[in-house]
Coordinates of N, CA and C in Angstrom, one line a residue:
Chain M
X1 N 88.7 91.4 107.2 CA 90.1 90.8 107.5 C 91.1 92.0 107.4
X2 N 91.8 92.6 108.6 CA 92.1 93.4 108.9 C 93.8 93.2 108.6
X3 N 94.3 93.2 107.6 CA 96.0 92.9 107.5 C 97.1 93.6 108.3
X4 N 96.5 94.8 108.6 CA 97.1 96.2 109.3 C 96.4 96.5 110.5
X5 N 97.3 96.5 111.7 CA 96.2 96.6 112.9 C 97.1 98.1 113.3
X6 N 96.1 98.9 114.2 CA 96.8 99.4 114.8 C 96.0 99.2 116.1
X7 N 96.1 98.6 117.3 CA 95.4 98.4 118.6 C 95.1 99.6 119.1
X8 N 96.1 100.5 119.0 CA 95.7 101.4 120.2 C 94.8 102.9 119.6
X9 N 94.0 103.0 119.4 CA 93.0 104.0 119.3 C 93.9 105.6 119.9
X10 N 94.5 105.3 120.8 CA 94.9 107.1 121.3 C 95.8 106.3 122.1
X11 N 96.4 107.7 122.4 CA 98.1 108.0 123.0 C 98.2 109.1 123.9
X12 N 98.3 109.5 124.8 CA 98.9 110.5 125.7 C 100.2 110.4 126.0
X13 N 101.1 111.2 125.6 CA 102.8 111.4 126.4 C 102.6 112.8 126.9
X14 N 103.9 113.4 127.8 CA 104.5 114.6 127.9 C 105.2 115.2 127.0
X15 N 105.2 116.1 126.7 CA 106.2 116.7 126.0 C 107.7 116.7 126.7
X16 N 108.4 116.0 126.0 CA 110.0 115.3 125.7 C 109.8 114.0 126.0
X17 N 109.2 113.5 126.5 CA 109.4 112.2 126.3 C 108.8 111.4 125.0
X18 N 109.0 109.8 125.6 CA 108.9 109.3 124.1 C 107.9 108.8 124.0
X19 N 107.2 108.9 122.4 CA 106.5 108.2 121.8 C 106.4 107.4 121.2
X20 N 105.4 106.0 121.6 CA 106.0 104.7 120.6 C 104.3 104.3 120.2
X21 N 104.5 104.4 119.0 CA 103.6 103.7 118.5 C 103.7 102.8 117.7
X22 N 102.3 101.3 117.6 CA 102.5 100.1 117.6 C 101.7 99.7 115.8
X23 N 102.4 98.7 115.4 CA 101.4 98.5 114.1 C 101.5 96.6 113.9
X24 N 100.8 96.0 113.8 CA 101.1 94.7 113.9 C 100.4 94.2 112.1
X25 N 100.7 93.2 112.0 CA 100.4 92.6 110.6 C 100.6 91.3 110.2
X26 N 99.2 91.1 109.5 CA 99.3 89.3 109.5 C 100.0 88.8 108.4
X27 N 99.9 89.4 106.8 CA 100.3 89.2 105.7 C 102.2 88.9 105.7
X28 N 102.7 87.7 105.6 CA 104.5 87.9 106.0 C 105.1 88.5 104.6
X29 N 103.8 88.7 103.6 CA 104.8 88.9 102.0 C 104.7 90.7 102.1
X30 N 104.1 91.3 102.8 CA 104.8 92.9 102.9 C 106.3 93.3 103.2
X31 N 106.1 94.0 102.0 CA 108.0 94.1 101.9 C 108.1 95.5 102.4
X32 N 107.2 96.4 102.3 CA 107.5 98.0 102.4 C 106.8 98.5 103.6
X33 N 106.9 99.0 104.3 CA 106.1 99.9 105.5 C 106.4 100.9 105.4
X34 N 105.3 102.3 105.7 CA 105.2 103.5 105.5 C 104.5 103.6 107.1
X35 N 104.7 105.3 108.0 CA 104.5 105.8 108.9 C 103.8 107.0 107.9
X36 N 103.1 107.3 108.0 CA 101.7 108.7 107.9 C 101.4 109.3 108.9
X37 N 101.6 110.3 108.7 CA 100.9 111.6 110.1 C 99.6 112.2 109.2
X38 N 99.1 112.7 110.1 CA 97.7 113.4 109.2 C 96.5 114.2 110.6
X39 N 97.0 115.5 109.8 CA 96.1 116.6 111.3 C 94.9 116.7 110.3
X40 N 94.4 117.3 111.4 CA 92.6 117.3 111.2 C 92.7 118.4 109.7
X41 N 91.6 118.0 108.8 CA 91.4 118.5 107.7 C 92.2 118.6 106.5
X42 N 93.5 117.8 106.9 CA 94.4 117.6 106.0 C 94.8 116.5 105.5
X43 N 95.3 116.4 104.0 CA 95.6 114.9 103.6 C 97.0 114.2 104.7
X44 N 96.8 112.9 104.6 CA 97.7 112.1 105.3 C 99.2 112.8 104.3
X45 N 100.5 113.0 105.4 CA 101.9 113.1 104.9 C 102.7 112.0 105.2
X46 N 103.9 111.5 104.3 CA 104.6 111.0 104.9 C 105.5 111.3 105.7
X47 N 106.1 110.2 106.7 CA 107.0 110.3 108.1 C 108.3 109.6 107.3
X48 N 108.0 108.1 107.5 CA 109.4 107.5 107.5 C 109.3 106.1 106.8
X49 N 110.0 105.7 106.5 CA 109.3 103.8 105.6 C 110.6 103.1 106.1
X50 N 110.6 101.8 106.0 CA 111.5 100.8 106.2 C 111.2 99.8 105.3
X51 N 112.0 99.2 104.3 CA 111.9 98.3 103.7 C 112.0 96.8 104.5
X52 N 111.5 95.6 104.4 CA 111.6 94.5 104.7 C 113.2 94.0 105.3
X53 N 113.4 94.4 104.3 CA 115.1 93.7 104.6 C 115.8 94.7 105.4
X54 N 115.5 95.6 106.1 CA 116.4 96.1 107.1 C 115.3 95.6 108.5
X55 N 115.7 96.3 109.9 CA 114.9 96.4 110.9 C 115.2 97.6 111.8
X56 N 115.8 98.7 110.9 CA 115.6 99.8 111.7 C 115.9 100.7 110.9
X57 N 115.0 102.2 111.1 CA 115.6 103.4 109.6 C 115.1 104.1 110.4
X58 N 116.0 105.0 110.9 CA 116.0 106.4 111.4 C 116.1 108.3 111.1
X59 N 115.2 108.9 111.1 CA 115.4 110.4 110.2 C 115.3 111.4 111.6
X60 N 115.9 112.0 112.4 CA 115.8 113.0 113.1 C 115.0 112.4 114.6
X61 N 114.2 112.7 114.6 CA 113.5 112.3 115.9 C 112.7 111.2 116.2
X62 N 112.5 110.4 114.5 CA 111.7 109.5 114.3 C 112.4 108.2 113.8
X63 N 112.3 107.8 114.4 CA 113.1 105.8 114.3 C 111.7 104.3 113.9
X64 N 112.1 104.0 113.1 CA 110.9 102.9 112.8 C 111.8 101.8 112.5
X65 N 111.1 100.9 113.5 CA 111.8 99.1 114.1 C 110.5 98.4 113.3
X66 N 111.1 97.3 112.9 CA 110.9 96.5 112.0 C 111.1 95.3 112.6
X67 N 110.1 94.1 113.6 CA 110.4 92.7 114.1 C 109.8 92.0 113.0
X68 N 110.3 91.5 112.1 CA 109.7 90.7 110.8 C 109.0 88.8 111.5
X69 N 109.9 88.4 112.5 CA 109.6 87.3 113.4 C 108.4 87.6 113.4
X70 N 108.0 88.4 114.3 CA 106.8 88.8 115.2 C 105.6 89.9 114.6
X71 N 106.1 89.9 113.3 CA 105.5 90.9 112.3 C 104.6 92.0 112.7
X72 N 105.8 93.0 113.3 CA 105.2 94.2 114.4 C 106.2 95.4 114.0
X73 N 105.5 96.4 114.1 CA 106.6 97.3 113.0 C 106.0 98.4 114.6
X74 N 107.1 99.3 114.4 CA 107.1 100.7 115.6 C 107.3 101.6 115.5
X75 N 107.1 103.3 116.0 CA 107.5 104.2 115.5 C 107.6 105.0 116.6
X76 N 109.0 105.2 116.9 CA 109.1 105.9 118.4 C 109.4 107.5 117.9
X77 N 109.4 108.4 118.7 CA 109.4 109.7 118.1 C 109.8 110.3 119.7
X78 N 111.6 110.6 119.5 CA 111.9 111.2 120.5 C 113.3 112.4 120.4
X79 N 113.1 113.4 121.5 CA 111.6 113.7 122.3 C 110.5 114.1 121.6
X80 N 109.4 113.6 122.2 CA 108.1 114.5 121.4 C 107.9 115.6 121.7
X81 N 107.0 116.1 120.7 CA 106.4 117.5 121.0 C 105.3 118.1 121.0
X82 N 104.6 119.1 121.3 CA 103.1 119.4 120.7 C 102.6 119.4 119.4
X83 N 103.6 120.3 118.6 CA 103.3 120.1 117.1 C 103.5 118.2 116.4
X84 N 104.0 117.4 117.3 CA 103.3 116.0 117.0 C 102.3 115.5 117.3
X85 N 101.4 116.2 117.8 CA 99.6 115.8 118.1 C 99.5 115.6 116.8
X86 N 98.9 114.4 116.4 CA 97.8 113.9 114.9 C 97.6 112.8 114.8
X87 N 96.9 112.1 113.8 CA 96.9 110.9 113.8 C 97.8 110.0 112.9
X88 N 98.3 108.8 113.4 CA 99.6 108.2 112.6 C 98.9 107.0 112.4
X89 N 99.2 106.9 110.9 CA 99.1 105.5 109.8 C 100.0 105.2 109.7
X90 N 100.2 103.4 110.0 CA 101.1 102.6 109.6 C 100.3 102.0 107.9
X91 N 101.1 101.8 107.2 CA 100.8 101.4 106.0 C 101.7 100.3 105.3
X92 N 101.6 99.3 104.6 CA 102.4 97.8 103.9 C 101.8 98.2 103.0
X93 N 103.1 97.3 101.6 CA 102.7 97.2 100.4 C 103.3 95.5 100.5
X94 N 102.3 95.2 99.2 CA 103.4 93.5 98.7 C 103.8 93.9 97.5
X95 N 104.8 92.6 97.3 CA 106.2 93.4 96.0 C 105.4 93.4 94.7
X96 N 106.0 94.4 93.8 CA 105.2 94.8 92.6 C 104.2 95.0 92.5
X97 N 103.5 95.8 93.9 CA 102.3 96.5 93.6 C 102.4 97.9 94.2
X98 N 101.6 98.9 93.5 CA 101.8 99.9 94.4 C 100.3 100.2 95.3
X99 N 99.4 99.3 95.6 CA 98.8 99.3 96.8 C 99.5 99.6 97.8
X100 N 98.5 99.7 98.8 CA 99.0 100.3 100.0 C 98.0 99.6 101.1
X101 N 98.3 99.1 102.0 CA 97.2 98.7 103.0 C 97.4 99.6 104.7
X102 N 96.3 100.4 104.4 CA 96.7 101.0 106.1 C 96.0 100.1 107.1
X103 N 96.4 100.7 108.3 CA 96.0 100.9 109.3 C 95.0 101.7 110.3
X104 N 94.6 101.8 110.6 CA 93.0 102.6 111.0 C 93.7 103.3 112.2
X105 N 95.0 103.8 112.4 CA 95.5 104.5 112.9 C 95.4 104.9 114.6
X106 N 96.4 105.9 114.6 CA 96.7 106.0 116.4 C 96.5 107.5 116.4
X107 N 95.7 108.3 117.6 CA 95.6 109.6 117.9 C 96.8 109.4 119.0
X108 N 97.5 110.6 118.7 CA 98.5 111.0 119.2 C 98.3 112.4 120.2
X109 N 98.5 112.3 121.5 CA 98.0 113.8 122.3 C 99.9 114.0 123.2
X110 N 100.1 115.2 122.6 CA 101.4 115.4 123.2 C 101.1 116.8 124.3
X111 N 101.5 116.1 125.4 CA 100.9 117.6 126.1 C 102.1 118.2 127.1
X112 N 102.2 120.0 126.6 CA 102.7 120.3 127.2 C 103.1 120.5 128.7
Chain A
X1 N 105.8 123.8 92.6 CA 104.6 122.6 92.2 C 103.6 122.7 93.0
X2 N 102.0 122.8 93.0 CA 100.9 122.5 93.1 C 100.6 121.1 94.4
X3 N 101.5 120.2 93.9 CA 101.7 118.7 94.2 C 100.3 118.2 93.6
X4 N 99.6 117.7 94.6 CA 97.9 116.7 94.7 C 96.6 117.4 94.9
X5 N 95.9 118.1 93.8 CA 95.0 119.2 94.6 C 93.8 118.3 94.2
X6 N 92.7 118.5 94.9 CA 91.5 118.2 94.7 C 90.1 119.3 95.3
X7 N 89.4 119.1 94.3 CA 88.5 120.2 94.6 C 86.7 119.1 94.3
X8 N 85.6 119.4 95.2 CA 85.3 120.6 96.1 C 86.2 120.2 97.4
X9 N 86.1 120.8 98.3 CA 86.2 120.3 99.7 C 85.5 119.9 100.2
X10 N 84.3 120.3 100.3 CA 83.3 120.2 101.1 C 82.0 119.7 99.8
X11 N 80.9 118.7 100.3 CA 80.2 118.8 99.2 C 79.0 118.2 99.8
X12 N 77.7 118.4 99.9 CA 76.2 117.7 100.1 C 75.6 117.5 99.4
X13 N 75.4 116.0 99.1 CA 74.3 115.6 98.2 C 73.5 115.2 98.8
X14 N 72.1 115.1 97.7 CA 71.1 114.2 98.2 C 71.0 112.8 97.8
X15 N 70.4 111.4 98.5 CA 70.3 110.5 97.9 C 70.2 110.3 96.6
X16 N 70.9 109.6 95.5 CA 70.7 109.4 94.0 C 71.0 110.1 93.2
X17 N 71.4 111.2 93.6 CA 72.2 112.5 92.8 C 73.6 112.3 92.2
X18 N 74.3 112.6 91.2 CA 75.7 112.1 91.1 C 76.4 113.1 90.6
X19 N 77.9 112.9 91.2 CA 78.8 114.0 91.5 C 79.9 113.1 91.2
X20 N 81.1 114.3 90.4 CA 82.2 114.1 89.9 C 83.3 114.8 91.1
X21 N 84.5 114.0 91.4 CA 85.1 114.3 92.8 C 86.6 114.4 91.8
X22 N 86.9 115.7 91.7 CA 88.3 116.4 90.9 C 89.6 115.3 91.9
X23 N 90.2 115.2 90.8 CA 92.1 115.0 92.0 C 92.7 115.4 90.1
X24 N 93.5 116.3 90.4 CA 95.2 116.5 89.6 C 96.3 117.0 90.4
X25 N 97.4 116.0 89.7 CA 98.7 116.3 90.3 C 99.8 116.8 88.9
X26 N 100.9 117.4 89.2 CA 101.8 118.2 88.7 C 102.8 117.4 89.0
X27 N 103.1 115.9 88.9 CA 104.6 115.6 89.2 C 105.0 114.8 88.3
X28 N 104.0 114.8 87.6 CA 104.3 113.9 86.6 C 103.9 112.3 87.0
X29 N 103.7 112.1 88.0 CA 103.2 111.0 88.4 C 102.3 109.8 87.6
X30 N 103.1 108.6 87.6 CA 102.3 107.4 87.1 C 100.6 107.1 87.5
X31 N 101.3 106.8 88.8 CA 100.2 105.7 90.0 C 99.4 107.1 90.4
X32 N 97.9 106.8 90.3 CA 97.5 107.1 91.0 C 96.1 106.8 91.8
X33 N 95.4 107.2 92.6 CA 94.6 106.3 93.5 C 93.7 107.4 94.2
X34 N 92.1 106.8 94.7 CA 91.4 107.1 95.9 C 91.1 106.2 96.9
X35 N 91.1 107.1 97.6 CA 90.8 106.5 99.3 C 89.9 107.0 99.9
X36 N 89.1 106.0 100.8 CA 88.3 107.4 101.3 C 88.6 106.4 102.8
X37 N 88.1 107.4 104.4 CA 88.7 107.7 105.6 C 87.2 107.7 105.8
X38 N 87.3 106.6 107.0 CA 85.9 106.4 108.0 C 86.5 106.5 109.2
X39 N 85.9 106.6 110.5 CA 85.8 106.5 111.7 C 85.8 104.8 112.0
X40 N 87.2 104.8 112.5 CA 87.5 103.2 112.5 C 88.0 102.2 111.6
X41 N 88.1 103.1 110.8 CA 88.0 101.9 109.5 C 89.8 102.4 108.8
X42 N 90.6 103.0 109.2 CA 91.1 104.0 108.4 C 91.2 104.4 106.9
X43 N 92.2 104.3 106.1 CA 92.1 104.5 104.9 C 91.8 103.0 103.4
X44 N 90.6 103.6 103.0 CA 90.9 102.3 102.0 C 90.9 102.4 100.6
X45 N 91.4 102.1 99.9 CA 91.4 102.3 98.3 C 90.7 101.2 97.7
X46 N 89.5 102.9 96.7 CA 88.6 102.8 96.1 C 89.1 102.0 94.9
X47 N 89.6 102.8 93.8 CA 90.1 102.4 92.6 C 91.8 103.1 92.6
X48 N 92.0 102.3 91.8 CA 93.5 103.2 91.5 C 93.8 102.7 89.9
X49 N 95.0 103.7 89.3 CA 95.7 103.6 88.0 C 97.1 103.8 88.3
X50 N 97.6 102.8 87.3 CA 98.9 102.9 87.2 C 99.4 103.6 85.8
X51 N 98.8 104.1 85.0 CA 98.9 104.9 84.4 C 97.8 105.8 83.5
X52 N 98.0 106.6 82.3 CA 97.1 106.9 81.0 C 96.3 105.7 80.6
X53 N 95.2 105.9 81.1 CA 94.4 105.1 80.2 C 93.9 103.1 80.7
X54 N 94.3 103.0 82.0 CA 94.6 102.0 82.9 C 93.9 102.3 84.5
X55 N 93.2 101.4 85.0 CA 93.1 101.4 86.1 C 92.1 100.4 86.3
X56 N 91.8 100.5 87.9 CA 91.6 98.9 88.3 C 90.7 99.1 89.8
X57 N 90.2 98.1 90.2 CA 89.8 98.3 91.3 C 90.5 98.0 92.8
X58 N 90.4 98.7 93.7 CA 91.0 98.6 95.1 C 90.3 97.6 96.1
X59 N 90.1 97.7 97.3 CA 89.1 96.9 98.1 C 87.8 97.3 98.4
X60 N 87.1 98.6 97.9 CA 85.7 98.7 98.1 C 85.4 99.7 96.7
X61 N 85.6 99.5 95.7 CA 84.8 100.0 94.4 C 83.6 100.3 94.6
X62 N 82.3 99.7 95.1 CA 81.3 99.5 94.6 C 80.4 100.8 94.8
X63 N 80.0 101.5 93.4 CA 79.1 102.6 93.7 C 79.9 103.8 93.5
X64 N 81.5 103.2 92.4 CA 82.3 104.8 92.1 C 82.9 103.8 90.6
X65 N 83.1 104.9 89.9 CA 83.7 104.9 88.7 C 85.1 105.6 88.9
X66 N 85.9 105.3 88.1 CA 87.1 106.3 87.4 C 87.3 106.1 86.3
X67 N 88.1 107.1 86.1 CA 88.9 107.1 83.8 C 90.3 108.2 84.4
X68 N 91.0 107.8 83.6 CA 92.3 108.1 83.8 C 92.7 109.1 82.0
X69 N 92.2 109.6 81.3 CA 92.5 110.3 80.1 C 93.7 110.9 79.7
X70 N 94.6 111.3 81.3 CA 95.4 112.4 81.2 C 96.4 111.6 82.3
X71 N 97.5 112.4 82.4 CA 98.2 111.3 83.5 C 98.4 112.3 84.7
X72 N 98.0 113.7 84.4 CA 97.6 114.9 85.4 C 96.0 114.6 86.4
X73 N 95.1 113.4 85.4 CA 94.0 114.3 86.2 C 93.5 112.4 86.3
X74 N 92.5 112.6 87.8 CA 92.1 111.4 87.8 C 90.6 111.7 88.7
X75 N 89.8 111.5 88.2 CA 88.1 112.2 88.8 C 87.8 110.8 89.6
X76 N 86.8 111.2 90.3 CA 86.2 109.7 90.7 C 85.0 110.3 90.6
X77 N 84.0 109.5 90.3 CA 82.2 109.4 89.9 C 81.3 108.9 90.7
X78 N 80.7 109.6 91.3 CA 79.5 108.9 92.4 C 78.2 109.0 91.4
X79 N 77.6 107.8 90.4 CA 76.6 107.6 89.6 C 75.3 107.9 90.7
X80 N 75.0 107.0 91.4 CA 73.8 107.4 92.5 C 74.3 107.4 93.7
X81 N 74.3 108.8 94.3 CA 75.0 109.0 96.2 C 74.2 108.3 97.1
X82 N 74.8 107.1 98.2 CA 73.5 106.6 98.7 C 74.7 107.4 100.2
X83 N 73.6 107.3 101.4 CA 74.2 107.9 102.6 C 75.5 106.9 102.7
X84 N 75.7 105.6 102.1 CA 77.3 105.3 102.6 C 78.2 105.6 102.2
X85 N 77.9 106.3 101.5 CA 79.0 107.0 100.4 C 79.5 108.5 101.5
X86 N 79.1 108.8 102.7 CA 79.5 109.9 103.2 C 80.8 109.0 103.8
X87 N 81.7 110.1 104.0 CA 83.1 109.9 103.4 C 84.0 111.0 103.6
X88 N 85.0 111.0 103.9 CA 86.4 112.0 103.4 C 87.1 111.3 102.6
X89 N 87.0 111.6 101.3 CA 87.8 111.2 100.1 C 89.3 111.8 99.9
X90 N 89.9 111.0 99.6 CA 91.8 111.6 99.8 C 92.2 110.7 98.1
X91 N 92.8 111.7 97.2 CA 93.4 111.5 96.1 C 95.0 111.3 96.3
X92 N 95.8 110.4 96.0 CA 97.4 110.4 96.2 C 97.8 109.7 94.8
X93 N 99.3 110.6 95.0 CA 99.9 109.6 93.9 C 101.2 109.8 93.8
X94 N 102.0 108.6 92.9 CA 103.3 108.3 93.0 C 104.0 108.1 92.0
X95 N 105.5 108.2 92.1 CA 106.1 107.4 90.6 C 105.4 106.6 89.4
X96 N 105.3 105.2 91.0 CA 104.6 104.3 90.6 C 105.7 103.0 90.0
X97 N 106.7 103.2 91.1 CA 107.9 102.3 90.6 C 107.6 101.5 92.7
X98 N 107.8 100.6 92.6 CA 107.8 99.5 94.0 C 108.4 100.6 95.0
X99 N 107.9 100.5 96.1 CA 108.4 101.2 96.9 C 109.1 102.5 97.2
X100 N 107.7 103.0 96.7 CA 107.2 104.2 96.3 C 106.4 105.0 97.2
X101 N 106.7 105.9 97.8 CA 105.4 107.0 98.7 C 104.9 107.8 97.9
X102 N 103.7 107.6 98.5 CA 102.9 108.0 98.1 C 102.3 109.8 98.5
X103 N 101.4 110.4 97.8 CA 101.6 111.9 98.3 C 99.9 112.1 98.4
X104 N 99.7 112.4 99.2 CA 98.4 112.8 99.5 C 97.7 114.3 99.3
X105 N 96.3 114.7 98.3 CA 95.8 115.6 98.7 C 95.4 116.0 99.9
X106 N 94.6 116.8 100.0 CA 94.1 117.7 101.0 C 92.5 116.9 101.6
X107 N 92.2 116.2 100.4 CA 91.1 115.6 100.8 C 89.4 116.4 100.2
X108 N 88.4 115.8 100.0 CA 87.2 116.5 99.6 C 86.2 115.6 101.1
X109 N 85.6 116.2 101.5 CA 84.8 115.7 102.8 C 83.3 115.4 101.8
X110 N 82.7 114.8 102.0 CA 81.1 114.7 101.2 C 80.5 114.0 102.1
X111 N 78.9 114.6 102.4 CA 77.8 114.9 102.8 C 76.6 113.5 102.4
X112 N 76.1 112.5 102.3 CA 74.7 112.0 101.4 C 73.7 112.1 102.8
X113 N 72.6 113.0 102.1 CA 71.7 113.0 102.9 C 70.9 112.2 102.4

């Protein structure tokens, strides 16, 4: 029972344009969402989070939308770049816990 | 700061053999947790602690131990390695206050032949 989906297995953009990636979720009591990047051989880092009660939180190039209706969270990243090739975890928590439930993630190929 | 280190990197066992998988952090950190990363499956937590001397199980325990002694250090135990136990194991940890990020090691990759 998969609470965290991420459909799309891989991604190809150009470099400057935009990147959106998708995260969908069944559980409606996830209050927290986290975005993870993570290159080969290295631990997953954090990107960006949005708490439940907003539907949009933006840091530089990276914007994460939040449709709580349609319980589908996004992470556009613009413009992209090459050093954004890796793979990206969407991640939920429920309130007063510090679990984490990912997503089995999106390859990302930014090509020059 | 150091942050999340974990040691070996790399590790091969043989079936039934058992091995201790290092994670310490320097942040003073509460919460802490393993996860380990399959092909497809993404990340799932093993066990985790919310503090000294506390912890609990995640969504696939079976076939790992932990102990929490110190609020620096949190090992995880592979009693008997069977081949499903190959794995990239990832140590993180947090405050440990709600809505909280979390910080990830570098990861230990392990081998069961």
């Amino acid at each position: 029972d998969q609470q965290v989906k991420q459909n799309s297995p891989s991604l190809s953009v150009q470099e400057g344009r935009i990147s959106i990636l998708n995260c969908d979720y069944t559980n409606s009591m996830f209050d927290y969402f986290l975005w993870y990047k993570k290159y080969p051989a290295e631990g997953p880092t954090f990107l960006i989070s949005i708490s439940s009660i907003k539907d949009k939180n933006e840091d530089g190039r990276f914007t994460v939308f939040l449709n709580k209706s349609a319980k589908h969270l996004s992470l556009h990243i613009v413009p992209s770049q090459p050093g954004d090739s890796a793979v990206y975890f969407c991640a939920a928590t429920l309130p007063g816990t510090y679990k984490y439930i990912f997503g089995t993630g999106t390859r990302l190929k930014v090509l020059a | 700061n150091a942050g999340v280190t974990q040691t070996p990197k790399f590790q091969v066992l043989k079936t039934g053999q058992s091995m201790t998988l290092q994670c310490a952090q320097d942040m003073n950190h509460e919460y802490m947790s393993w996860y380990r990363q399959d092909p497809g499956m993404g990340l799932r937590l093993i066990h985790y602690s919310v503090g000294a001397g506390i912890t609990d199980q995640g969504e696939v325990p079976n076939g790992y131990n932990v102990s929490r002694s110190t609020t620096e250090d949190f090992p995880l135990r592979l009693l008997s390695a069977a081949p499903s136990q190959t794995s990239v194991y990832f140590c993180a940890s947090s405050y440990g206050t709600d809505q909280e990020t979390q910080y990830f090691g570098p990861g230990t990759r392990l081998l069961v032949l």
